[in-house]
PDB file of C-alpha atoms and ligand atoms in Angstrom:
ATOM      1  CA  MET A 227     -23.076  17.139   5.357  1.00 86.00           C
ATOM      2  CA  ILE A 228     -21.366  20.095   3.363  1.00 91.00           C
ATOM      3  CA  PHE A 229     -21.870  17.776  -0.112  1.00 95.00           C
ATOM      4  CA  ALA A 230     -24.803  15.368  -1.053  1.00 92.00           C
ATOM      5  CA  HIS A 231     -23.568  12.113  -0.152  1.00 90.00           C
ATOM      6  CA  ASP A 232     -22.393  10.921  -3.391  1.00 91.00           C
ATOM      7  CA  THR A 233     -20.123  13.297  -4.060  1.00 95.00           C
ATOM      8  CA  GLU A 234     -18.635  13.123  -0.393  1.00 96.00           C
ATOM      9  CA  ALA A 235     -17.684   9.234  -0.003  1.00 94.00           C
ATOM     10  CA  ALA A 236     -16.117  10.451  -4.232  1.00 96.00           C
ATOM     11  CA  LEU A 237     -13.807  12.966  -2.584  1.00 98.00           C
ATOM     12  CA  VAL A 238     -12.906  11.171   0.563  1.00 97.00           C
ATOM     13  CA  SER A 239     -11.784   7.908  -2.160  1.00 98.00           C
ATOM     14  CA  ALA A 240     -10.168  10.100  -4.482  1.00 98.00           C
ATOM     15  CA  ALA A 241      -8.181  11.303  -1.478  1.00 98.00           C
ATOM     16  CA  ALA A 242      -6.795   8.089  -0.754  1.00 98.00           C
ATOM     17  CA  LEU A 243      -6.437   7.234  -4.200  1.00 98.00           C
ATOM     18  CA  VAL A 244      -4.080  10.465  -4.168  1.00 98.00           C
ATOM     19  CA  ASN A 245      -2.443   9.140  -0.670  1.00 97.00           C
ATOM     20  CA  SER A 246      -2.174   5.899  -2.102  1.00 97.00           C
ATOM     21  CA  GLY A 247       1.127   6.604  -3.755  1.00 95.00           C
ATOM     22  CA  GLY A 248       1.589   9.702  -0.598  1.00 91.00           C
ATOM     23  CA  ARG A 249       4.597   9.631   2.260  1.00 87.00           C
ATOM     24  CA  GLY A 250       7.516   7.859  -0.646  1.00 86.00           C
ATOM     25  CA  GLN A 251       5.460   4.333  -0.222  1.00 91.00           C
ATOM     26  CA  GLU A 252       3.977   1.847  -2.595  1.00 96.00           C
ATOM     27  CA  MET A 253      -0.375   1.302  -0.201  1.00 97.00           C
ATOM     28  CA  LEU A 254      -1.526  -0.115  -4.231  1.00 98.00           C
ATOM     29  CA  PRO A 255       1.899  -2.673  -4.448  1.00 97.00           C
ATOM     30  CA  ASN A 256      -0.413  -5.368  -5.779  1.00 98.00           C
ATOM     31  CA  LEU A 257      -3.991  -6.367  -7.035  1.00 97.00           C
ATOM     32  CA  ALA A 258      -5.050  -7.831  -3.519  1.00 97.00           C
ATOM     33  CA  ALA A 259      -4.151  -4.075  -2.582  1.00 98.00           C
ATOM     34  CA  LEU A 260      -6.451  -2.893  -5.259  1.00 98.00           C
ATOM     35  CA  ASP A 261      -8.997  -5.667  -3.941  1.00 97.00           C
ATOM     36  CA  GLN A 262      -8.922  -5.174  -0.212  1.00 98.00           C
ATOM     37  CA  PHE A 263      -8.731  -0.289  -1.704  1.00 98.00           C
ATOM     38  CA  PHE A 264     -12.064  -0.949  -3.931  1.00 97.00           C
ATOM     39  CA  ARG A 265     -13.990  -2.419  -1.411  1.00 96.00           C
ATOM     40  CA  ALA A 266     -13.129   0.139   1.491  1.00 97.00           C
ATOM     41  CA  TYR A 267     -14.244   2.386  -0.453  1.00 96.00           C
ATOM     42  CA  GLY A 268     -17.789   0.558  -1.849  1.00 92.00           C
ATOM     43  CA  TRP A 269     -16.953   0.733  -5.231  1.00 94.00           C
ATOM     44  CA  THR A 270     -18.997  -1.990  -7.461  1.00 91.00           C
ATOM     45  CA  GLY A 271     -19.299  -2.942 -10.665  1.00 91.00           C
ATOM     46  CA  GLN A 272     -16.881  -4.303 -13.900  1.00 92.00           C
ATOM     47  CA  ARG A 273     -13.189  -5.561 -12.412  1.00 96.00           C
ATOM     48  CA  GLU A 274      -9.940  -6.563 -14.886  1.00 97.00           C
ATOM     49  CA  HIS A 275      -8.359  -7.990 -12.532  1.00 97.00           C
ATOM     50  CA  ASP A 276      -5.577  -7.794 -14.379  1.00 97.00           C
ATOM     51  CA  GLU A 277      -1.862  -5.712 -14.095  1.00 98.00           C
ATOM     52  CA  ALA A 278      -3.066  -3.624 -16.271  1.00 98.00           C
ATOM     53  CA  GLU A 279      -6.218  -2.056 -14.684  1.00 98.00           C
ATOM     54  CA  LEU A 280      -4.010  -1.791 -11.599  1.00 98.00           C
ATOM     55  CA  ARG A 281      -1.374  -0.010 -13.859  1.00 98.00           C
ATOM     56  CA  SER A 282      -4.311   2.380 -15.003  1.00 98.00           C
ATOM     57  CA  VAL A 283      -5.230   3.326 -11.223  1.00 98.00           C
ATOM     58  CA  ARG A 284      -1.714   4.141 -10.384  1.00 98.00           C
ATOM     59  CA  ALA A 285      -1.550   6.030 -13.302  1.00 97.00           C
ATOM     60  CA  LEU A 286      -5.013   8.044 -12.159  1.00 98.00           C
ATOM     61  CA  ARG A 287      -3.975   9.509  -9.016  1.00 98.00           C
ATOM     62  CA  PRO A 288      -1.157  12.014 -10.654  1.00 97.00           C
ATOM     63  CA  ARG A 289      -3.932  13.485 -12.365  1.00 97.00           C
ATOM     64  CA  LEU A 290      -6.006  13.557  -9.357  1.00 98.00           C
ATOM     65  CA  ARG A 291      -3.558  15.228  -7.328  1.00 98.00           C
ATOM     66  CA  ARG A 292      -2.949  17.327  -9.856  1.00 98.00           C
ATOM     67  CA  ILE A 293      -6.305  19.354  -8.379  1.00 98.00           C
ATOM     68  CA  TRP A 294      -4.755  19.693  -5.410  1.00 98.00           C
ATOM     69  CA  GLU A 295      -2.600  21.795  -6.004  1.00 97.00           C
ATOM     70  CA  VAL A 296      -3.647  24.214  -8.335  1.00 98.00           C
ATOM     71  CA  ASP A 297      -6.007  27.179  -8.946  1.00 97.00           C
ATOM     72  CA  GLU A 298      -9.516  27.039  -9.451  1.00 98.00           C
ATOM     73  CA  ASP A 299      -9.028  27.435 -14.172  1.00 98.00           C
ATOM     74  CA  GLU A 300      -6.588  24.706 -13.994  1.00 98.00           C
ATOM     75  CA  VAL A 301      -8.783  22.953 -11.923  1.00 98.00           C
ATOM     76  CA  VAL A 302     -11.366  23.274 -13.992  1.00 98.00           C
ATOM     77  CA  GLU A 303      -9.495  22.219 -16.933  1.00 98.00           C
ATOM     78  CA  ILE A 304      -8.849  18.965 -15.730  1.00 98.00           C
ATOM     79  CA  VAL A 305     -12.443  17.757 -14.646  1.00 98.00           C
ATOM     80  CA  ASN A 306     -13.457  18.934 -18.031  1.00 98.00           C
ATOM     81  CA  THR A 307     -11.193  16.573 -19.852  1.00 98.00           C
ATOM     82  CA  LEU A 308     -11.756  13.406 -18.059  1.00 97.00           C
ATOM     83  CA  LEU A 309     -15.359  14.091 -18.397  1.00 97.00           C
ATOM     84  CA  ARG A 310     -14.534  14.539 -21.873  1.00 97.00           C
ATOM     85  CA  GLU A 311     -11.829  12.008 -22.076  1.00 96.00           C
ATOM     86  CA  SER A 312     -14.360   9.630 -20.380  1.00 95.00           C
ATOM     87  CA  ASN A 313     -17.610   9.771 -22.574  1.00 95.00           C
ATOM     88  CA  ALA A 314     -18.677  10.777 -19.250  1.00 96.00           C
ATOM     89  CA  LEU A 315     -23.389  10.899 -19.021  1.00 96.00           C
ATOM     90  CA  PRO A 316     -24.137  11.322 -16.154  1.00 94.00           C
ATOM     91  CA  GLN A 317     -27.838   9.159 -15.262  1.00 95.00           C
ATOM     92  CA  LEU A 318     -29.065   8.831 -11.809  1.00 95.00           C
ATOM     93  CA  VAL A 319     -29.252   5.225 -10.871  1.00 94.00           C
ATOM     94  CA  ARG A 320     -29.820   2.979  -7.812  1.00 93.00           C
ATOM     95  CA  HIS A 321     -27.569  -0.193  -7.016  1.00 89.00           C
ATOM     96  CA  ASP A 322     -27.141  -1.985  -4.148  1.00 87.00           C
ATOM     97  CA  ARG A 323     -27.988  -0.370  -1.087  1.00 87.00           C
ATOM     98  CA  TRP A 324     -27.229   3.127  -2.448  1.00 86.00           C
ATOM     99  CA  ALA A 325     -30.219   5.945  -3.220  1.00 90.00           C
ATOM    100  CA  TYR A 326     -29.922   7.835  -6.018  1.00 92.00           C
ATOM    101  CA  HIS A 327     -26.941   9.132  -7.121  1.00 90.00           C
ATOM    102  CA  LEU A 328     -24.976  10.244 -10.511  1.00 89.00           C
ATOM    103  CA  HIS A 329     -22.748   7.616 -12.101  1.00 92.00           C
ATOM    104  CA  ALA A 330     -21.848   9.333 -15.754  1.00 96.00           C
ATOM    105  CA  THR A 331     -20.089   5.948 -16.604  1.00 95.00           C
ATOM    106  CA  PRO A 332     -21.421   3.076 -16.727  1.00 91.00           C
ATOM    107  CA  PRO A 333     -20.810  -0.612 -14.252  1.00 89.00           C
ATOM    108  CA  ASP A 334     -18.558  -1.736 -17.081  1.00 92.00           C
ATOM    109  CA  ALA A 335     -16.952   1.635 -18.273  1.00 96.00           C
ATOM    110  CA  PRO A 336     -13.041   0.329 -16.855  1.00 97.00           C
ATOM    111  CA  LEU A 337     -12.525   0.566 -12.807  1.00 97.00           C
ATOM    112  CA  ALA A 338     -10.022   3.335 -13.939  1.00 98.00           C
ATOM    113  CA  THR A 339     -12.271   5.534 -16.447  1.00 97.00           C
ATOM    114  CA  ARG A 340     -14.782   5.286 -13.281  1.00 97.00           C
ATOM    115  CA  MET A 341     -12.562   6.144 -10.961  1.00 98.00           C
ATOM    116  CA  ALA A 342     -11.639   8.649 -12.904  1.00 98.00           C
ATOM    117  CA  VAL A 343     -14.806  10.274 -13.738  1.00 97.00           C
ATOM    118  CA  GLU A 344     -16.359   9.749  -9.881  1.00 96.00           C
ATOM    119  CA  ALA A 345     -14.057  11.951  -8.973  1.00 98.00           C
ATOM    120  CA  ALA A 346     -14.177  14.504 -11.571  1.00 98.00           C
ATOM    121  CA  MET A 347     -18.202  14.614 -10.736  1.00 97.00           C
ATOM    122  CA  ALA A 348     -17.029  14.628  -6.902  1.00 97.00           C
ATOM    123  CA  PHE A 349     -14.736  18.472  -8.083  1.00 98.00           C
ATOM    124  CA  VAL A 350     -17.593  19.608 -10.410  1.00 97.00           C
ATOM    125  CA  ASP A 351     -19.481  20.232  -7.432  1.00 97.00           C
ATOM    126  CA  VAL A 352     -17.051  21.889  -5.372  1.00 98.00           C
ATOM    127  CA  VAL A 353     -16.397  23.565  -7.225  1.00 98.00           C
ATOM    128  CA  ARG A 354     -19.354  24.976  -8.173  1.00 97.00           C
ATOM    129  CA  SER A 355     -20.473  25.643  -4.309  1.00 97.00           C
ATOM    130  CA  GLY A 356     -16.673  27.334  -4.586  1.00 97.00           C
ATOM    131  CA  GLU A 357     -15.939  25.133  -1.918  1.00 97.00           C
ATOM    132  CA  LEU A 358     -12.128  24.386  -3.576  1.00 97.00           C
ATOM    133  CA  ARG A 359     -10.496  25.705  -0.389  1.00 96.00           C
ATOM    134  CA  ARG A 360     -10.901  22.624   1.568  1.00 97.00           C
ATOM    135  CA  LEU A 361      -8.898  20.499  -0.822  1.00 98.00           C
ATOM    136  CA  ARG A 362      -5.898  21.355   1.272  1.00 97.00           C
ATOM    137  CA  ILE A 363      -1.893  19.290   1.926  1.00 97.00           C
ATOM    138  CA  CYS A 364      -2.261  17.827   4.745  1.00 97.00           C
ATOM    139  CA  GLU A 365       0.270  20.291   7.534  1.00 96.00           C
ATOM    140  CA  TYR A 366       1.770  17.720   8.429  1.00 96.00           C
ATOM    141  CA  PRO A 367       6.024  18.549   7.973  1.00 94.00           C
ATOM    142  CA  ASN A 368       6.974  16.473   5.145  1.00 93.00           C
ATOM    143  CA  CYS A 369       3.767  14.548   4.417  1.00 95.00           C
ATOM    144  CA  GLY A 370       1.863  15.376   1.632  1.00 96.00           C
ATOM    145  CA  ASN A 371      -0.937  14.115   1.412  1.00 97.00           C
ATOM    146  CA  VAL A 372      -4.233  15.117   0.122  1.00 98.00           C
ATOM    147  CA  VAL A 373      -6.899  16.498   2.613  1.00 98.00           C
ATOM    148  CA  VAL A 374     -10.436  16.517   2.285  1.00 97.00           C
ATOM    149  CA  ASP A 375     -12.206  19.039   4.632  1.00 97.00           C
ATOM    150  CA  LEU A 376     -15.523  18.012   5.137  1.00 97.00           C
ATOM    151  CA  SER A 377     -15.819  19.004   8.658  1.00 96.00           C
ATOM    152  CA  LYS A 378     -18.382  22.036   8.932  1.00 94.00           C
ATOM    153  CA  ASN A 379     -15.904  24.770  10.403  1.00 95.00           C
ATOM    154  CA  ARG A 380     -13.611  24.143   7.985  1.00 95.00           C
ATOM    155  CA  SER A 381     -10.925  22.806  10.807  1.00 94.00           C
ATOM    156  CA  LYS A 382      -9.511  19.483   9.471  1.00 96.00           C
ATOM    157  CA  ARG A 383      -5.914  20.483   9.193  1.00 96.00           C
ATOM    158  CA  PHE A 384      -3.935  16.677   8.831  1.00 97.00           C
ATOM    159  CA  CYS A 385      -4.774  13.265   6.736  1.00 95.00           C
ATOM    160  CA  GLU A 386      -6.056  10.281   7.706  1.00 89.00           C
ATOM    161  CA  ALA A 387      -2.684   8.485   8.014  1.00 86.00           C
ATOM    162  CA  GLY A 388      -2.107   9.317  11.309  1.00 91.00           C
ATOM    163  CA  CYS A 389      -0.674  12.746  10.703  1.00 95.00           C
ATOM    164  CA  GLY A 390      -3.350  14.190  13.542  1.00 93.00           C
ATOM    165  CA  ASN A 391      -2.143  11.818  15.862  1.00 93.00           C
ATOM    166  CA  ARG A 392       1.182  12.917  15.822  1.00 92.00           C
ATOM    167  CA  ALA A 393       0.604  16.935  15.224  1.00 92.00           C
ATOM    168  CA  ALA A 394      -0.661  16.380  18.448  1.00 92.00           C
ATOM    169  CA  VAL A 395       1.957  13.891  19.877  1.00 94.00           C
ATOM    170  CA  THR A 396       4.487  16.396  18.870  1.00 91.00           C
ATOM    171  CA  ALA A 397       2.543  19.631  20.835  1.00 91.00           C
ATOM    172  CA  TYR A 398       2.210  17.798  23.619  1.00 93.00           C
ATOM    173  CA  ARG A 399       5.667  16.922  23.992  1.00 93.00           C
ATOM    174  CA  ALA A 400       6.270  20.489  23.733  1.00 92.00           C
ATOM    175  CA  ARG A 401       4.394  21.746  26.199  1.00 93.00           C
ATOM    176  CA  ARG A 402       5.829  19.129  28.732  1.00 93.00           C
ATOM    177  CA  ALA A 403       9.385  20.073  27.722  1.00 92.00           C
ATOM    178  CA  ALA A 404       8.802  24.344  27.751  1.00 92.00           C
ATOM    179  CA  ALA A 405       6.762  23.413  31.766  1.00 90.00           C
ATOM    180  CA  GLN A 406       9.982  21.001  32.447  1.00 86.00           C
ATOM    181  CA  SER A 407      12.263  24.149  31.287  1.00 75.00           C
TER     182      SER A 407
HETATM  183 ZN1   ZN B1795     -23.486   4.105  -7.380  1.00 60.04          ZN
HETATM  184 ZN1   ZN B1796      -0.413  14.156   6.720  1.00 60.04          ZN
END
């Protein structure tokens, strides 16, 4: 494990949130999709189940995406702003099946606020460990999705949207074409 378990889970969730608006495709088109995302990434706590909640979660994506695109000083600025705006107050908590981990917002804070702060807290760890290079953009041509590389040997190059498979197929076809020529 590169980071603490809650940090890694938060990074994966933040990347998935950013990528849910990537590749020119809206993957959070409605509340049902948000419900599914909420469950898939182990979110808990208060929900509004309304359009405003969905809009505010979607609006968070470009702000988080910036973190993958800018240098360290700017990452710090974004992260500090996210924490300050939400009056983040780190507390160790234990709930559901999770061991003690950090929450910096109360469970009844708006979902987008909790998502913003949880991501920000995870990025705090990444910056403090000097591991920002683990946040990368997918190398598959024209993909543009964000990647969190949690591999030991820093070898993850492709996003979770199937680009690894696509790249393998492309490489296989290229090898076969080369062999036949
Ligand atoms: Zn929790
Ligand atoms: Zn990709």
